[in-house]
Coordinates of C-alpha atoms and ligand atoms in Angstrom, one line a residue:
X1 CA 8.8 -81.1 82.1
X2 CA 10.9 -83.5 80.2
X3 CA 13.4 -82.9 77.4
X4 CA 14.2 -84.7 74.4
X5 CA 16.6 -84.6 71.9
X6 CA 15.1 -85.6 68.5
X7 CA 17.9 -86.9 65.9
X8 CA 18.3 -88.5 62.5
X9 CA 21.3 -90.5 64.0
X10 CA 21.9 -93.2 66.2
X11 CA 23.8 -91.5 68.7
X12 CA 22.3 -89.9 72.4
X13 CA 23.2 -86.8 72.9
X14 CA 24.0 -86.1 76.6
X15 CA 21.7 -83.6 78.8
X16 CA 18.3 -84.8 77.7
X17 CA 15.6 -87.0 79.2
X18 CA 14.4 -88.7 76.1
X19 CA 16.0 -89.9 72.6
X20 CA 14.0 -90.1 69.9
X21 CA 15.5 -91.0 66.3
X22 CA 14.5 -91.2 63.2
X23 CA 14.3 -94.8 62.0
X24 CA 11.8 -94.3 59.3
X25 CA 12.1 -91.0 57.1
X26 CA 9.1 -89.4 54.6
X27 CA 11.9 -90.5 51.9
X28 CA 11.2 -94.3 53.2
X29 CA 15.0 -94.6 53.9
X30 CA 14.8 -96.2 57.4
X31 CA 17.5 -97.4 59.8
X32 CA 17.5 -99.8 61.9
X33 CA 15.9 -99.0 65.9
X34 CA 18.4 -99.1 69.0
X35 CA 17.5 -100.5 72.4
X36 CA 17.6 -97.6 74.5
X37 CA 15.8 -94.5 71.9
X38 CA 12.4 -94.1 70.8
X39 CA 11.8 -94.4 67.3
X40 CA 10.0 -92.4 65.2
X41 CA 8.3 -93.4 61.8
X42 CA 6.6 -91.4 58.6
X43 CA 3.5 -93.9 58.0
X44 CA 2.1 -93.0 54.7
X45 CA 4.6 -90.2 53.4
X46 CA 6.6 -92.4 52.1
X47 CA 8.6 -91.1 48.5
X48 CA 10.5 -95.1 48.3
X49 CA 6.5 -96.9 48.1
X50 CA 5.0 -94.1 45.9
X51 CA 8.5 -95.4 43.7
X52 CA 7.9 -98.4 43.8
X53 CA 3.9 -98.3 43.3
X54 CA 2.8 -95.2 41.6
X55 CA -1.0 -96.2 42.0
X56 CA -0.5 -96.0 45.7
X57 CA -0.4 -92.0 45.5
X58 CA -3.3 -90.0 47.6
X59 CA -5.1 -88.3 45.3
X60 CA -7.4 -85.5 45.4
X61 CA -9.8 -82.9 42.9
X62 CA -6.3 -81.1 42.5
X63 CA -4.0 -83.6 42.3
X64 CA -2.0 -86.6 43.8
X65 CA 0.0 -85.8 47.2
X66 CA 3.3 -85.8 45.3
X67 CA 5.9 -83.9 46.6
X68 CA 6.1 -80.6 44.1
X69 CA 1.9 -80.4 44.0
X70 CA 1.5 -76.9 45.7
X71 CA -1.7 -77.1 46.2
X72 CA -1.0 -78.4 49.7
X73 CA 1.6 -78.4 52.6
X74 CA 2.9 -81.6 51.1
X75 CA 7.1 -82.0 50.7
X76 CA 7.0 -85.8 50.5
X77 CA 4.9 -88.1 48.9
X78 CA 2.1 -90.1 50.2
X79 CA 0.6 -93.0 50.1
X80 CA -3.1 -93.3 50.7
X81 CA -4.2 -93.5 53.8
X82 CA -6.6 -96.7 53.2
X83 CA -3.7 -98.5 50.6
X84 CA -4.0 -102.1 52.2
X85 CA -0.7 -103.9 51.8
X86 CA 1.0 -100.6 53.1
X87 CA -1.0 -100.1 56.4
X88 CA -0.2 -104.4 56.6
X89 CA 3.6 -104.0 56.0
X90 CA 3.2 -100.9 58.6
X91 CA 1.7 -102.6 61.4
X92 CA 4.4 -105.3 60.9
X93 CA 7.3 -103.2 60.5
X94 CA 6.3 -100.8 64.1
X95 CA 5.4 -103.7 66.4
X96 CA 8.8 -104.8 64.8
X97 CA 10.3 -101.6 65.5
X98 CA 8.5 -101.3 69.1
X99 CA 10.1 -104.7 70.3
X100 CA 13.4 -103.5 69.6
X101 CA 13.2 -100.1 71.4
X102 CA 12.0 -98.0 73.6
X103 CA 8.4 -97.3 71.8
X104 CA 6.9 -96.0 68.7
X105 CA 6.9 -91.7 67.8
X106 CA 4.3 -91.9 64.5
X107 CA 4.4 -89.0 61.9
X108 CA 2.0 -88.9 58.9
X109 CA -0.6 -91.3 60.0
X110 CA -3.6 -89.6 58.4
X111 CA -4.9 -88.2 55.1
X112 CA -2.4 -85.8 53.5
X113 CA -4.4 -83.4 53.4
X114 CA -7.5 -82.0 52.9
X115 CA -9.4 -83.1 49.5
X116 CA -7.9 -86.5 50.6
X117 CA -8.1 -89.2 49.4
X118 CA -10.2 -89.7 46.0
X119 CA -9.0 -93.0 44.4
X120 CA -11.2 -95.5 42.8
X121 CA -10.9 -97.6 46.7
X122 CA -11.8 -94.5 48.3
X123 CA -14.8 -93.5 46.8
X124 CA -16.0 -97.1 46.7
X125 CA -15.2 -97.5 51.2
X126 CA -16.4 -93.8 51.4
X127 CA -20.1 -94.8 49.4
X128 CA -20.4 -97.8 51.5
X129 CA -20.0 -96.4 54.7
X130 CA -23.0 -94.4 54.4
X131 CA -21.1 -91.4 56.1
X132 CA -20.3 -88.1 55.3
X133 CA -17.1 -87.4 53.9
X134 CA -15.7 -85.9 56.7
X135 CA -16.7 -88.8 59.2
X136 CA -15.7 -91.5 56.8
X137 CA -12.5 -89.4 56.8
X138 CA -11.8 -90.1 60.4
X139 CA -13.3 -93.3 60.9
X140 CA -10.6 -94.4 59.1
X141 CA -8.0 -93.0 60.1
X142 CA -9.1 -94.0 64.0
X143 CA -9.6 -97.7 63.4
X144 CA -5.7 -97.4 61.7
X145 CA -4.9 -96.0 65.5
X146 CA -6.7 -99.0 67.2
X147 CA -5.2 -101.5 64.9
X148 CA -1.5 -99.8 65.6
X149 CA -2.6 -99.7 69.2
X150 CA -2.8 -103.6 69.5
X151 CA 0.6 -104.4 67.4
X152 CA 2.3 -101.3 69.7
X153 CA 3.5 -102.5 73.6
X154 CA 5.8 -99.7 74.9
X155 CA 4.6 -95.9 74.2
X156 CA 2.7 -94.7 71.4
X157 CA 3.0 -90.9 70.8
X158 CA 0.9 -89.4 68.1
X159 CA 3.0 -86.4 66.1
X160 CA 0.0 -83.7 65.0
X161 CA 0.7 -81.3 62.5
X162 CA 0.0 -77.4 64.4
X163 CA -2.7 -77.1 63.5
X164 CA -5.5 -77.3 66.3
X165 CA -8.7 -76.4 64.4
X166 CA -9.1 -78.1 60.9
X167 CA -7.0 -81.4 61.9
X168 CA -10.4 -83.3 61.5
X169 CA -11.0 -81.4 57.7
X170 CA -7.7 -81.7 56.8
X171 CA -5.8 -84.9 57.9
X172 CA -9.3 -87.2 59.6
X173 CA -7.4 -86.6 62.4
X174 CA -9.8 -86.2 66.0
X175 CA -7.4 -85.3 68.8
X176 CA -10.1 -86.7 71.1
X177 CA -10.2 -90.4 69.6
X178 CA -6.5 -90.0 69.1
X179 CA -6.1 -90.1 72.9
X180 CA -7.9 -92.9 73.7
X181 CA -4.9 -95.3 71.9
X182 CA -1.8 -92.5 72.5
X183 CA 0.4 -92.2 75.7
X184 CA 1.3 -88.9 74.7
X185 CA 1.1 -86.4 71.8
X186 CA 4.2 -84.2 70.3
X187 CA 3.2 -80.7 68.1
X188 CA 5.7 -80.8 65.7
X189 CA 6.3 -76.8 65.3
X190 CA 9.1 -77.0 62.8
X191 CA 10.3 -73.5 61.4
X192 CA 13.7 -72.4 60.4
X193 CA 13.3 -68.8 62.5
X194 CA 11.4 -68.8 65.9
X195 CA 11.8 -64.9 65.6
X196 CA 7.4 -63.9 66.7
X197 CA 7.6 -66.4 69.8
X198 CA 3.9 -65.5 70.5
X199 CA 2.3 -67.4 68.0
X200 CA 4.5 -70.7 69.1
X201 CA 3.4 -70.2 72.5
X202 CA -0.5 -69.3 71.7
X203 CA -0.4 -72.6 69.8
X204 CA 1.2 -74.1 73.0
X205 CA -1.4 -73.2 74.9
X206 CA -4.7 -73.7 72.5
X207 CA -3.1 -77.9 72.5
X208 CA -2.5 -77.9 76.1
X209 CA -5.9 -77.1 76.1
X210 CA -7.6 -79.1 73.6
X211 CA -5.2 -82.9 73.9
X212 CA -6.2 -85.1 76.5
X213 CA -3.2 -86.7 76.8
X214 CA 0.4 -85.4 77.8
X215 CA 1.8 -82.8 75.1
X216 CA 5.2 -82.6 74.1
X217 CA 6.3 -79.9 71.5
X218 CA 9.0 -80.1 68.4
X219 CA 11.4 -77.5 68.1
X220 CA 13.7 -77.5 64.9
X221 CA 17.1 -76.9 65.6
X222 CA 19.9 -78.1 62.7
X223 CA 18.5 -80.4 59.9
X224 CA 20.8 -82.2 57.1
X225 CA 22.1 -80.3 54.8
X226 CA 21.7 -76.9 56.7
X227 CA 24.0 -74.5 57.6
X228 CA 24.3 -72.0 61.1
X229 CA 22.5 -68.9 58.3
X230 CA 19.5 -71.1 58.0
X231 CA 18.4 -71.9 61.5
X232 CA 17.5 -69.8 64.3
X233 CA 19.8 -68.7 66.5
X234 CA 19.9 -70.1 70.1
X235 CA 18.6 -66.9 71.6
X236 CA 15.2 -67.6 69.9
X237 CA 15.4 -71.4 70.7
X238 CA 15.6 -70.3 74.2
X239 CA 13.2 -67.7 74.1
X240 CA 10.8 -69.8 72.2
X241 CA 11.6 -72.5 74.6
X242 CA 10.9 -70.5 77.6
X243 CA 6.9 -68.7 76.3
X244 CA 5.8 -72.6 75.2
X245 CA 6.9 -74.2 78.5
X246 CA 4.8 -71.4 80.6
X247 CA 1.7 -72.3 78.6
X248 CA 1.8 -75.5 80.4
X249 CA 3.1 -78.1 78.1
X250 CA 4.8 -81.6 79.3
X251 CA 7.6 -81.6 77.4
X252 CA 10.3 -80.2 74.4
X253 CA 12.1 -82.0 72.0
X254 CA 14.7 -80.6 70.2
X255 CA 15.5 -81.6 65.9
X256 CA 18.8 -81.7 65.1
X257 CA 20.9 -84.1 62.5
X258 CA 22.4 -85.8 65.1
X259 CA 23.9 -85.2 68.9
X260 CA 26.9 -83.1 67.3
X261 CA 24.4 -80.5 65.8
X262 CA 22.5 -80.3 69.3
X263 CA 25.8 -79.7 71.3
X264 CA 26.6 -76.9 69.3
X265 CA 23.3 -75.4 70.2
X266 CA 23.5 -76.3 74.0
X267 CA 26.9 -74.5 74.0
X268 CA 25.5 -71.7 72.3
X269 CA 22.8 -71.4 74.4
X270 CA 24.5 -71.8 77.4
X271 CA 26.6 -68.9 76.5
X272 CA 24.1 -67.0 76.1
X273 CA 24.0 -65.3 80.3
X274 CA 22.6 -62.4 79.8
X275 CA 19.4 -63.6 77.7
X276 CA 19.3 -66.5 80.5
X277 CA 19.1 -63.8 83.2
X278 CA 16.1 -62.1 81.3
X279 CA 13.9 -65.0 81.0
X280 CA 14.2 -66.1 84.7
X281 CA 11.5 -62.9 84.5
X282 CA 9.3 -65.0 81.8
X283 CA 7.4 -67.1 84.4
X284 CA 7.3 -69.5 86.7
X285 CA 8.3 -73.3 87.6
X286 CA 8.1 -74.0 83.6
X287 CA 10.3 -71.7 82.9
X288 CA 12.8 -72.3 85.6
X289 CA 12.6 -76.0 84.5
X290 CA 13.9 -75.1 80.6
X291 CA 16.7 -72.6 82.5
X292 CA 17.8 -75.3 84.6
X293 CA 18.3 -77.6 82.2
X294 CA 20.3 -74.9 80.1
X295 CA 22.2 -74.7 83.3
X296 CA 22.7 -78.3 83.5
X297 CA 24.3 -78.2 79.9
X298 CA 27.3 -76.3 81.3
X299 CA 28.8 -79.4 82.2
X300 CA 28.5 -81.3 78.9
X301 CA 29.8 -78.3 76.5
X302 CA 33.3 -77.3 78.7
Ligands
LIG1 ZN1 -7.4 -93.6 48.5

């Protein structure tokens, strides 16, 4: 298994495999990529264009993807998914973004949900396509992924919402034809309290099953503007940790503002002996991997 550490600031934190940061947020504030980190990027939630072009908003029978419609999971606005001079400026701005890192970590690079999208373009591409809605859907959402696959050189990692039965209904999203064009795939299974570990590592196990590609996880540790009452507590990190890496996935990554935030949770959690003991009881090489690297942390939080 590999480990990641997942950060909204340009700094590696030490004891992880991987470093991904945020260069491109869903507010459309975006930094600039470093050498040595992956980059991730929000494609088409994207508050700054839906600012700067109102008629770009996906819209649906109720309502545009705005951030504040509760009709959907949707905290940011979005752009629609077929909006041409924002899927140009995106493929220009990743391949840009790939050259000068380590590869590209997409977010949002599908519908915004299901209903998605009814503007006047849509409904025109949708009636001439002679598919039904849901096909249409994906088709073009895939040929985005090709089009990103030829501008992308290094890795290409698809982020998936968790949600492993109605990605196709929802987003256009088909796991399948998202692996022919991804190196990998990363479940983002953001919550602010891991406290029922089952259901985190059922839906573990139902994408290890279902992604043909390698399958990293998301684990939310320390956001901005949090404080220590609104996260989980490094016991259920590392008990969440521990049930996900026995259902067989690749990797974990680890959200966290930036490698400050995480340190504080790798000295909690390696303080945490007793719990550590437990879970050597939780399974086998997985789980032995995710203890030894708690184990390795001991060095780095002295
Ligand atoms: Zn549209």
């Amino acid at each position: 298994m590999k480990f990641g550490a997942f950060v909204y600031e340009p700094e590696k934190a030490e004891g992880f495999d991987l470093h991904l940061l945020r260069v491109k947020l869903e507010t459309g504030d975006r930094i600039p990529p470093v050498q040595d980190m992956y980059s991730n990027i929000a494609v088409f939630a994207d508050n700054a264009a839906v600012r700067s072009h109102p008629d770009w908003i996906s819209q649906s029978p109720l309502g545009p993807a705005r951030m504040g419609n509760n009709n959907f999971n949707i905290y940011w606005s979005v752009v629609c998914a077929t909006q041409p001079e924002h899927r140009a400026e995106q493929l220009d701005y990743m391949e840009d973004v790939d050259r000068h890192s380590l590869g590209v970590w997409l977010n949002s690079q599908y519908f915004a949900d299901h209903g998605h999208c009814t503007c006047p373009r849509c409904k025109e591409r949708w009636k001439k396509s002679g598919l039904s809605w849901f096909e249409w859907r994906r088709k073009e959402v895939t040929d985005y992924i090709a089009q990103i696959r030829e501008r992308v050189k290094k890795d290409l990692v698809m982020s998936i919402q968790p949600d492993p039965i109605t990605a196709c209904e929802r987003y256009g999203v088909d796991f399948d034809d998202f692996a022919k064009y991804a190196d990998a795939f990363n479940v983002v299974m953001f919550s602010k309290n891991y406290a029922t570990p089952w259901y985190w590592e059922m839906l573990a196990r139902g994408f290890k099953k279902l992604l043909k590609k390698p399958v990293y996880i998301s684990l939310y540790v320390f956001g901005p503007g949090d404080t220590a009452k609104d996260v989980s507590s490094a016991s259920e990190l590392l008990t969440v940790s521990v049930r996900c890496a026995r259902a067989g996935i690749d990797g974990i990554l680890y959200l966290a503002t930036g490698a400050s935030q995480l340190k504080d949770f790798q000295k909690a959690a390696v303080d945490k002996v007793e719990l550590r003991q437990r879970l050597k009881s939780y399974g086998g090489q997985p789980v032995q991997e995710v203890l030894d690297l708690v184990k390795s942390w001991e060095k780095i939080v002295e």
